Coordinates of C-alpha atoms in Angstrom, one line a residue:
M1 CA -28.3 18.4 35.1
S2 CA -24.7 18.0 33.4
R3 CA -24.2 16.8 29.9
Y4 CA -21.7 14.1 31.5
T5 CA -24.7 12.7 33.7
E6 CA -27.0 12.5 30.7
I7 CA -24.4 10.7 28.6
R8 CA -23.2 8.4 31.2
S9 CA -26.9 7.6 32.2
F10 CA -27.7 6.8 28.7
V11 CA -24.7 4.7 28.2
L12 CA -25.6 2.8 31.3
I13 CA -29.2 2.3 30.3
A14 CA -27.9 1.0 27.0
D15 CA -25.4 -1.5 28.5
Q16 CA -27.9 -2.9 31.1
G17 CA -30.9 -2.9 29.0
S18 CA -33.4 -1.3 31.5
F19 CA -34.0 1.5 33.7
A20 CA -34.2 -0.4 36.8
A21 CA -30.7 -2.3 36.0
A22 CA -29.2 1.1 35.4
A23 CA -30.5 2.7 38.3
L24 CA -29.0 -0.1 40.6
V25 CA -25.6 0.5 39.3
E26 CA -26.1 4.3 39.5
G27 CA -27.7 4.3 43.1
V28 CA -30.7 6.1 42.0
T29 CA -34.5 5.4 41.4
P30 CA -35.5 4.1 37.8
V31 CA -37.7 7.2 37.6
V32 CA -34.5 9.3 37.9
M33 CA -32.7 7.4 35.0
G34 CA -35.6 7.9 32.7
R35 CA -35.7 11.6 33.5
R36 CA -32.2 11.7 32.4
L37 CA -32.7 9.8 29.0
T38 CA -35.7 12.0 28.4
A39 CA -33.6 15.3 29.2
L40 CA -30.8 14.2 26.9
E41 CA -33.3 13.3 24.0
K42 CA -34.9 16.7 24.3
R43 CA -31.7 18.7 24.1
L44 CA -30.6 16.6 21.1
G45 CA -34.1 16.8 19.3
V46 CA -33.9 12.9 18.5
Q47 CA -35.2 9.8 19.9
L48 CA -32.4 7.6 21.1
M49 CA -34.5 4.7 22.5
H50 CA -37.9 3.0 21.7
R51 CA -39.5 2.5 25.1
S52 CA -42.3 -0.6 25.4
T53 CA -43.5 -3.3 27.7
R54 CA -41.1 -5.6 26.3
G55 CA -38.2 -3.4 27.0
L56 CA -35.8 -0.8 25.4
V57 CA -34.4 -0.8 21.8
L58 CA -32.1 1.6 20.6
T59 CA -32.9 3.6 17.3
D60 CA -30.5 3.9 14.4
L61 CA -29.3 7.3 15.7
G62 CA -29.1 5.8 19.4
E63 CA -26.8 3.2 18.2
R64 CA -24.6 5.8 16.5
Y65 CA -24.6 8.0 19.2
L66 CA -24.0 5.4 21.8
E67 CA -20.7 4.4 20.2
H68 CA -19.4 8.2 20.8
C69 CA -20.8 8.2 24.2
Q70 CA -19.0 5.0 24.9
Q71 CA -15.7 6.4 23.8
L72 CA -16.3 9.6 25.6
I73 CA -16.7 8.0 29.0
Q74 CA -13.5 6.0 28.4
D75 CA -11.6 8.9 27.6
F76 CA -13.1 11.0 30.7
D77 CA -12.0 8.0 32.9
A78 CA -8.7 7.7 31.1
A79 CA -8.0 11.4 31.8
D80 CA -8.9 11.1 35.4
A81 CA -6.8 8.2 36.0
S82 CA -3.8 9.9 34.3
I83 CA -4.1 13.0 36.6
M84 CA -5.0 10.9 39.6
S85 CA -1.6 8.7 39.2
R86 CA 0.6 11.7 39.6
R87 CA -0.7 11.6 43.3
R88 CA 0.2 8.0 43.7
S89 CA 3.4 6.0 43.9
L90 CA 4.0 4.2 40.7
T91 CA 3.4 0.5 40.6
G92 CA 3.9 -2.1 38.1
H93 CA 6.6 -3.1 35.8
L94 CA 8.7 -0.9 33.5
V95 CA 10.6 -2.8 30.7
V96 CA 13.3 -0.8 28.9
S97 CA 15.5 -1.4 25.8
A98 CA 18.5 0.6 25.2
P99 CA 21.8 0.5 23.2
A100 CA 24.3 -1.5 25.0
S101 CA 26.8 1.0 25.8
F102 CA 24.6 3.9 26.3
G103 CA 22.4 1.9 28.6
R104 CA 25.1 0.8 30.8
L105 CA 26.7 4.6 31.1
H106 CA 23.6 6.6 30.9
V107 CA 20.4 4.7 31.7
A108 CA 21.4 2.2 34.5
P109 CA 23.3 4.6 36.8
H110 CA 20.1 6.5 37.2
A111 CA 17.7 3.3 37.8
L112 CA 18.4 2.9 41.3
A113 CA 17.7 6.4 42.5
F114 CA 14.5 6.6 40.3
R115 CA 13.3 3.1 41.9
E116 CA 14.2 4.7 45.5
R117 CA 11.6 7.2 44.7
Y118 CA 9.2 4.6 43.4
P119 CA 9.7 1.5 45.4
D120 CA 6.7 -0.3 44.0
L121 CA 7.8 0.1 40.6
A122 CA 10.0 -2.9 39.1
L123 CA 12.4 -2.4 36.4
S124 CA 13.8 -4.5 33.7
F125 CA 16.5 -3.6 31.2
N126 CA 17.8 -5.0 27.9
F127 CA 20.9 -3.4 26.8
T128 CA 21.6 -4.5 23.0
D129 CA 22.7 -2.8 19.9
S130 CA 20.1 -4.6 18.1
V131 CA 16.9 -2.8 17.4
V132 CA 13.8 -4.5 19.2
D133 CA 10.3 -4.5 18.3
L134 CA 8.5 -2.9 21.3
V135 CA 5.3 -4.4 21.0
R136 CA 6.2 -8.0 19.8
E137 CA 8.7 -8.2 22.5
G138 CA 7.0 -6.6 25.5
Y139 CA 8.8 -3.3 26.0
D140 CA 7.2 -0.2 27.4
M141 CA 9.9 2.1 25.9
A142 CA 13.3 2.1 24.5
I143 CA 16.1 4.7 24.1
R144 CA 17.1 5.1 20.4
I145 CA 20.1 7.1 18.9
G146 CA 19.2 8.7 15.5
E147 CA 15.9 9.1 13.6
V148 CA 12.9 7.2 14.2
T149 CA 10.8 6.8 11.4
D150 CA 8.1 4.1 12.3
P151 CA 4.9 5.9 12.4
N152 CA 3.6 3.5 15.2
Y153 CA 6.2 4.9 17.6
V154 CA 6.2 8.1 19.3
A155 CA 9.6 9.7 19.8
V156 CA 10.8 12.2 22.3
R157 CA 14.1 14.2 22.0
L158 CA 16.1 13.5 25.4
Y159 CA 19.2 15.4 24.4
P160 CA 20.7 16.6 20.9
N161 CA 23.4 14.3 19.4
R162 CA 25.2 14.3 16.3
R163 CA 27.5 11.4 14.3
V164 CA 30.7 12.3 13.5
V165 CA 34.1 10.8 12.1
C166 CA 36.7 11.0 14.8
G167 CA 40.2 9.9 15.7
T168 CA 43.3 10.6 17.7
P169 CA 45.6 13.5 16.8
A170 CA 48.4 10.8 16.5
Y171 CA 46.3 8.8 14.0
F172 CA 45.7 11.8 11.6
E173 CA 49.4 13.0 11.9
S174 CA 50.4 9.6 10.5
Y175 CA 47.9 9.0 8.0
G176 CA 46.8 12.4 7.0
V177 CA 43.3 14.0 7.4
P178 CA 40.4 13.2 5.1
R179 CA 38.8 16.2 3.3
V180 CA 35.9 14.7 1.8
P181 CA 33.8 11.5 2.7
E182 CA 35.5 9.7 -0.4
D183 CA 39.0 10.0 1.2
L184 CA 37.9 7.4 3.8
A185 CA 38.8 4.6 1.3
R186 CA 42.4 5.3 2.2
H187 CA 41.8 5.0 5.9
N188 CA 41.4 2.3 8.3
C189 CA 37.7 2.8 9.4
L190 CA 36.7 0.8 12.5
A191 CA 33.1 -0.2 11.6
F192 CA 30.1 -1.6 13.6
N193 CA 29.2 -5.0 11.6
L194 CA 26.0 -6.1 13.5
Q195 CA 23.4 -6.5 10.7
G196 CA 21.3 -3.2 10.7
G197 CA 24.1 -1.3 11.8
Q198 CA 26.8 0.2 9.5
H199 CA 26.6 -2.4 6.9
R200 CA 25.4 0.1 4.4
G201 CA 28.2 2.4 5.0
W202 CA 28.9 5.8 6.9
T203 CA 26.0 8.4 6.3
F204 CA 26.9 12.0 5.3
V205 CA 25.1 15.1 3.9
R206 CA 26.0 17.0 0.9
D207 CA 24.0 19.6 -0.5
G208 CA 21.3 18.9 1.7
K209 CA 21.1 15.3 0.7
P210 CA 22.1 12.3 2.7
F211 CA 24.4 9.8 1.2
A212 CA 26.6 6.7 2.5
V213 CA 30.1 5.7 1.8
R214 CA 31.2 2.3 2.2
V215 CA 34.2 2.0 4.4
R216 CA 36.8 -0.7 5.3
G217 CA 39.2 -1.5 7.9
D218 CA 41.1 -4.3 9.8
L219 CA 38.9 -4.5 12.9
A220 CA 35.1 -4.7 13.1
C221 CA 32.7 -5.8 15.8
N222 CA 29.0 -5.7 17.1
D223 CA 30.0 -3.9 20.2
G224 CA 30.1 0.0 20.5
E225 CA 32.0 0.3 23.4
L226 CA 34.8 -1.6 22.1
L227 CA 34.9 0.4 18.8
Y228 CA 34.9 3.5 20.8
R229 CA 38.0 2.2 22.7
W230 CA 39.7 1.3 19.6
V231 CA 39.4 4.7 18.4
R232 CA 40.8 6.2 21.3
Q233 CA 43.8 3.8 21.1
G234 CA 44.4 5.2 17.8
L235 CA 43.9 1.9 15.9
G236 CA 41.8 3.7 13.2
I237 CA 39.0 6.4 13.1
G238 CA 35.5 5.7 13.9
W239 CA 31.8 7.1 13.2
R240 CA 30.9 7.6 16.7
S241 CA 28.0 9.6 18.6
T242 CA 29.1 13.0 20.3
W243 CA 27.2 11.9 23.4
E244 CA 30.1 9.1 23.6
I245 CA 33.0 11.2 23.0
Q246 CA 32.3 14.8 24.6
R247 CA 35.0 14.4 27.1
E248 CA 37.7 13.3 24.7
L249 CA 36.9 16.1 22.6
K250 CA 37.1 18.5 25.1
R251 CA 40.5 17.3 26.2
G252 CA 41.8 17.0 22.8
E253 CA 42.3 13.3 23.0
L254 CA 40.0 12.9 19.9
V255 CA 39.2 15.2 17.1
T256 CA 36.5 15.2 14.5
V257 CA 36.8 15.7 10.6
L258 CA 34.6 15.9 7.8
D259 CA 32.3 17.9 10.2
E260 CA 30.9 20.0 7.3
F261 CA 29.3 16.7 6.0
A262 CA 27.9 15.3 9.4
L263 CA 24.5 14.6 9.8
P264 CA 22.7 17.6 11.2
A265 CA 20.9 15.7 13.8
Y266 CA 21.2 12.0 15.2
D267 CA 19.3 12.8 18.6
I268 CA 19.2 10.8 21.6
Q269 CA 15.5 9.8 21.7
A270 CA 13.0 7.9 24.1
V271 CA 10.5 5.8 22.0
Y272 CA 7.3 4.1 22.8
P273 CA 4.6 2.6 21.1
Q274 CA 1.7 5.2 19.7
Q275 CA -1.2 5.1 22.4
R276 CA -4.2 7.1 23.6
Y277 CA -2.7 7.8 26.9
L278 CA 1.0 7.4 28.1
P279 CA 1.4 5.5 31.3
A280 CA 2.8 7.5 34.3
K281 CA 5.6 5.2 34.8
V282 CA 7.1 5.8 31.2
R283 CA 6.3 9.4 31.3
Y284 CA 8.1 9.8 34.8
F285 CA 11.1 7.8 33.4
I286 CA 11.7 9.8 30.4
D287 CA 11.3 13.0 32.4
D288 CA 14.0 11.9 34.8
L289 CA 16.4 10.9 32.1
R290 CA 16.0 14.1 30.2
N291 CA 16.6 16.1 33.5
H292 CA 19.8 14.1 34.1
Y293 CA 21.1 14.7 30.5
H294 CA 20.4 18.5 30.7
E295 CA 22.6 18.8 33.8
P296 CA 25.7 21.3 33.2
G297 CA 28.8 19.1 32.4
Y298 CA 27.1 15.8 32.4
W299 CA 28.3 14.5 29.1
E300 CA 31.8 15.5 29.8
G301 CA 31.8 13.4 33.1
L302 CA 30.3 10.3 32.5
N303 CA 31.9 8.7 29.6
A304 CA 33.5 5.4 30.2
S305 CA 37.3 5.6 31.1

């Protein structure tokens, strides 16, 4: 007799309150259920239940052991469900949040093909530059750019990314090249002004320690894509992600400055609430995005024009 059978039988007997009721659920006789409980107690060397004409009563050790056994059964069932889900088409509803520009360019274009593979799965997206509370607002996952520090979330890196200061060659020819972050005070810095964005300044690293520099400019907005376009037009310099400007950097249409002070990692990450088992719909979508992002030349070819 397997340990799993003994444990499952013990949990059933405790839940049902009698050998007869547990036997009915299990599809065996009450005698068989009694033998399984006896075998378990003999193996453990303790009594888990008091038997009497009035019924079954858990001993103190039995109550403690039952809690562990119930969790084990749940874990077994969840593990089976996790593996079995790989054989089935995904179902249900996947709700995803992502930064506005990134979502439009690098999440939405892949959603239709993903849904074609899993037609029973509904997809909903919220593309916003605000940071949403995944649990409170009912999201399965989010795409975040940069560090994730909330211990209640799990972060999975989809692709490496850095945050850099950039501008057009013509801008730097006209206004000079900043040599240290403090030189930004003399430049027209196009900043993200949404609360929680760049209101504390642009962040750099010096001697291994991060620090922020307050910036000013004559244009600011809460739309990252618009800031990116203003930088491309030479209206000022921006603090942008490398995922956004790879094509322009390769063509020489934009150049970066202050690279030695840039944050070492500002990665593109998939984030989901901490949980014992990751739903298949979330795992599959994360894997799908990661595969796309690692295709050769991907980041040079899909930026907005």
